[in-house]
Coordinates of N, CA, C and O in Angstrom, one line a residue:
V1376 N 25.1 -115.0 19.1 CA 26.0 -114.7 18.3 C 27.1 -114.2 18.6 O 28.3 -114.2 18.3
E1377 N 27.2 -113.2 19.6 CA 28.4 -112.8 20.6 C 29.5 -113.8 21.0 O 30.6 -113.6 20.8
G1378 N 28.8 -114.4 21.4 CA 29.6 -115.9 22.4 C 30.7 -116.7 21.0 O 31.6 -116.6 21.2
F1379 N 30.0 -116.5 19.9 CA 30.7 -117.2 19.0 C 31.6 -116.4 18.4 O 33.0 -116.8 18.0
V1380 N 31.6 -115.0 18.3 CA 32.6 -114.0 18.0 C 33.7 -114.2 18.8 O 34.8 -114.2 18.5
D1381 N 33.5 -114.1 20.0 CA 34.3 -114.1 21.2 C 35.4 -115.2 20.6 O 36.4 -115.1 21.2
D1382 N 34.7 -116.2 20.7 CA 35.7 -117.4 20.7 C 36.5 -117.5 19.4 O 37.4 -118.1 19.4
T1383 N 35.6 -117.0 18.4 CA 36.6 -117.1 17.2 C 37.9 -116.0 17.2 O 39.1 -116.5 16.8
V1384 N 37.7 -115.1 18.3 CA 38.8 -113.9 18.6 C 39.6 -114.8 19.4 O 41.0 -114.7 19.0
I1385 N 39.2 -115.4 20.4 CA 40.2 -116.1 21.1 C 40.6 -117.1 20.3 O 42.2 -117.3 20.7
E1386 N 40.3 -118.3 19.7 CA 41.1 -118.9 18.8 C 41.9 -118.3 17.8 O 43.2 -119.0 17.7
T1387 N 41.9 -117.0 17.2 CA 42.7 -116.6 16.4 C 43.7 -115.9 17.3 O 45.1 -116.1 16.6
K1388 N 43.7 -115.4 18.3 CA 44.7 -115.2 19.5 C 45.8 -116.4 19.7 O 46.8 -115.7 19.8
I1389 N 45.0 -117.5 19.8 CA 46.0 -118.7 20.3 C 46.8 -119.0 19.2 O 48.0 -119.2 19.6
N1390 N 46.0 -119.3 18.3 CA 47.2 -119.5 17.0 C 48.1 -118.6 16.7 O 49.5 -119.2 16.8
A1391 N 48.1 -117.3 16.9 CA 49.1 -116.5 16.5 C 49.8 -116.6 17.4 O 51.3 -116.7 17.2
L1392 N 49.3 -116.4 19.1 CA 50.5 -116.3 20.3 C 51.3 -117.5 20.3 O 52.7 -117.8 20.4
L1393 N 50.6 -118.9 20.1 CA 51.4 -119.9 19.7 C 52.6 -120.2 18.5 O 53.3 -120.6 18.7
L1394 N 52.3 -119.6 17.9 CA 53.3 -119.5 16.6 C 54.3 -118.6 16.7 O 55.5 -118.9 16.0
E1395 N 53.7 -117.6 17.5 CA 54.9 -116.5 17.9 C 56.1 -117.3 18.9 O 57.1 -116.9 19.1
A1396 N 55.6 -117.8 19.6 CA 56.2 -118.4 21.0 C 57.6 -119.2 20.7 O 57.4 -120.4 19.8
E1397 N 58.6 -119.1 21.3 CA 59.6 -119.7 21.8 C 59.3 -121.3 22.4 O 59.0 -121.2 23.3
G1398 N 59.8 -122.1 21.4 CA 59.8 -123.5 22.4 C 58.2 -124.3 22.3 O 58.2 -125.1 23.2
V1399 N 57.4 -123.5 21.2 CA 56.2 -124.1 21.3 C 55.8 -124.5 19.7 O 55.9 -123.6 18.9
N1400 N 55.7 -125.9 19.1 CA 55.4 -126.0 17.9 C 53.8 -126.2 18.0 O 53.4 -127.3 18.3
V1401 N 53.3 -125.2 17.0 CA 51.8 -124.9 16.9 C 51.4 -125.7 16.4 O 50.1 -126.3 16.4
T1402 N 51.8 -126.6 15.6 CA 51.5 -127.9 14.5 C 50.8 -128.9 15.2 O 50.3 -129.4 15.1
N1403 N 51.9 -129.1 16.8 CA 51.0 -130.3 17.4 C 50.1 -129.9 18.4 O 49.4 -130.8 18.9
F1404 N 49.5 -129.1 18.3 CA 48.5 -128.6 19.2 C 46.9 -128.2 18.5 O 47.0 -127.6 17.2
R1405 N 45.8 -128.2 19.0 CA 44.7 -128.0 18.1 C 43.8 -127.7 19.6 O 44.2 -127.9 20.8
Y1406 N 43.1 -126.6 19.2 CA 42.2 -126.3 20.1 C 40.7 -125.8 19.9 O 40.5 -125.4 18.6
R1407 N 39.9 -125.4 20.6 CA 38.4 -125.0 20.5 C 38.0 -124.5 21.9 O 38.3 -124.5 22.7
S1408 N 37.4 -123.1 21.4 CA 36.8 -122.2 22.6 C 35.5 -122.3 22.7 O 35.1 -122.3 21.4
V1409 N 34.9 -122.6 23.4 CA 33.5 -123.1 24.2 C 33.0 -121.6 25.2 O 33.3 -122.0 26.0
A1410 N 32.4 -120.7 24.7 CA 32.3 -119.5 25.7 C 33.3 -119.1 26.6 O 33.0 -119.2 27.8
G1411 N 34.4 -119.2 26.0 CA 35.5 -118.6 26.8 C 36.4 -119.9 27.6 O 37.3 -119.4 28.1
R1412 N 35.6 -121.2 27.8 CA 36.3 -122.2 27.8 C 37.4 -123.1 27.0 O 36.7 -123.3 25.8
V1413 N 38.4 -123.0 27.0 CA 39.4 -123.5 26.0 C 39.3 -124.8 26.3 O 40.2 -125.4 27.3
F1414 N 39.6 -125.8 25.2 CA 40.1 -127.1 24.9 C 41.4 -127.2 24.2 O 41.3 -127.0 23.0
L1415 N 42.2 -127.9 25.0 CA 43.7 -127.7 24.4 C 43.9 -129.2 24.1 O 43.7 -130.3 24.7
F1416 N 44.3 -129.8 22.4 CA 44.4 -130.8 22.2 C 45.7 -131.0 21.4 O 46.3 -130.1 20.9
G1417 N 46.4 -132.3 21.4 CA 47.3 -132.7 20.9 C 48.4 -133.4 21.4 O 48.5 -134.4 22.4
R1418 N 49.5 -133.3 21.1 CA 51.0 -133.3 21.3 C 51.9 -132.7 22.2 O 52.6 -131.9 21.1
A1419 N 52.5 -132.3 23.4 CA 53.8 -131.6 23.4 C 55.0 -132.5 23.6 O 54.8 -133.5 24.0
L1420 N 56.1 -132.0 23.2 CA 57.4 -132.5 23.3 C 57.9 -132.6 24.4 O 58.8 -133.5 24.8
S1421 N 57.3 -131.9 25.5 CA 57.8 -132.0 26.7 C 57.0 -131.4 27.8 O 56.1 -130.7 27.2
N1422 N 57.1 -131.4 29.2 CA 56.2 -130.5 30.0 C 56.1 -129.2 30.1 O 55.5 -128.4 30.4
K1423 N 57.6 -128.9 29.8 CA 58.0 -127.6 29.6 C 57.1 -126.9 28.6 O 56.5 -126.0 28.6
E1424 N 57.1 -127.4 27.5 CA 56.6 -127.1 26.1 C 54.7 -126.9 26.7 O 54.2 -125.9 26.0
L1425 N 54.4 -127.9 27.4 CA 53.0 -128.1 27.3 C 52.5 -126.9 28.5 O 51.8 -125.9 28.3
K1426 N 53.3 -126.6 29.5 CA 53.2 -125.3 30.4 C 53.3 -124.5 30.0 O 52.4 -123.5 30.1
K1427 N 54.1 -123.7 28.8 CA 54.4 -123.1 28.1 C 53.1 -122.6 27.4 O 52.4 -121.5 27.2
A1428 N 52.6 -123.5 26.7 CA 51.4 -123.3 25.8 C 50.3 -123.1 26.9 O 49.1 -122.3 26.6
I1429 N 49.8 -123.7 27.9 CA 48.9 -123.4 28.7 C 48.7 -121.8 29.2 O 48.0 -121.3 29.1
G1430 N 50.0 -121.5 29.4 CA 50.1 -120.3 30.2 C 49.9 -119.0 29.1 O 49.3 -118.3 29.4
I1431 N 50.0 -119.6 28.0 CA 50.1 -118.3 27.2 C 48.4 -118.3 26.7 O 47.9 -117.0 26.5
V1432 N 48.0 -119.3 26.9 CA 46.2 -119.5 26.5 C 45.6 -118.8 27.8 O 44.7 -117.9 27.4
K1433 N 46.0 -119.2 29.0 CA 45.2 -118.7 30.0 C 45.2 -116.9 30.2 O 44.4 -116.8 30.6
D1434 N 46.3 -116.5 29.6 CA 46.6 -115.3 29.6 C 45.7 -114.2 28.8 O 45.9 -113.0 28.6
I1435 N 45.3 -114.8 27.5 CA 44.3 -114.2 26.6 C 43.1 -113.8 27.2 O 42.4 -114.6 28.2
K1436 N 42.9 -112.6 26.8 CA 41.6 -111.9 27.4 C 40.4 -112.7 26.8 O 40.4 -112.9 25.8
G1437 N 39.7 -113.0 27.8 CA 38.1 -113.6 27.5 C 38.4 -114.9 27.8 O 37.4 -115.6 27.7
V1438 N 39.5 -115.7 28.2 CA 39.8 -117.1 28.3 C 39.2 -117.5 30.0 O 39.9 -116.7 31.0
A1439 N 38.0 -118.4 30.1 CA 37.7 -118.2 31.2 C 38.4 -119.5 31.9 O 38.8 -119.4 33.6
S1440 N 38.8 -120.4 31.5 CA 39.5 -121.7 31.6 C 40.1 -122.4 30.8 O 39.8 -122.2 29.3
V1441 N 41.0 -123.5 31.0 CA 41.9 -124.0 30.0 C 41.8 -125.3 30.1 O 42.0 -126.0 31.5
K1442 N 41.1 -126.5 29.7 CA 41.1 -127.9 29.8 C 42.0 -128.4 28.9 O 42.2 -128.5 27.5
S1443 N 43.1 -129.4 29.4 CA 44.4 -129.4 28.6 C 44.2 -131.3 28.3 O 43.8 -131.9 29.2
R1444 N 43.9 -131.5 27.4 CA 44.1 -133.1 26.8 C 45.1 -133.4 25.9 O 45.0 -134.1 24.8
V1445 N 46.2 -132.8 26.4 CA 47.6 -132.9 25.6 C 48.3 -133.8 26.2 O 48.9 -134.1 27.3
M1446 N 48.6 -134.6 25.2 CA 49.6 -136.0 25.5 C 51.3 -135.2 25.7 O 51.5 -134.7 24.4
V1447 N 52.1 -135.3 26.8 CA 53.4 -135.6 26.6 C 54.0 -136.4 26.1 O 54.4 -137.9 26.6
R1448 N 54.6 -136.7 24.7 CA 55.5 -137.7 24.4 C 56.6 -137.0 23.3 O 56.4 -136.3 22.5
P1449 N 58.0 -137.4 24.1 CA 59.0 -136.4 23.1 C 59.2 -137.6 21.8 O 58.8 -138.5 21.7
K1450 N 60.0 -137.0 21.0 CA 60.2 -137.2 19.4 C 60.9 -138.5 20.0 O 62.0 -138.7 20.4
G1451 N 60.7 -139.6 19.3 CA 61.8 -140.8 19.0 C 61.3 -141.7 19.1 O 60.6 -143.1 19.0

């Protein structure tokens, strides 16, 4: 149960921090935390946006690793 609570807290923080972040469109990302390992899915509009999102997630307390499955695809 403790691991589930920690993962829920991590996911809540991810949502809040990505929502606040300049240059990151939170609606393009999905994420799941499993025992502190975060899996990031979705679409980034640029490499810069992807790197920023990964950096934000890595800085969250309790995150052991980040595995990105995000595609970089600009609008158009």
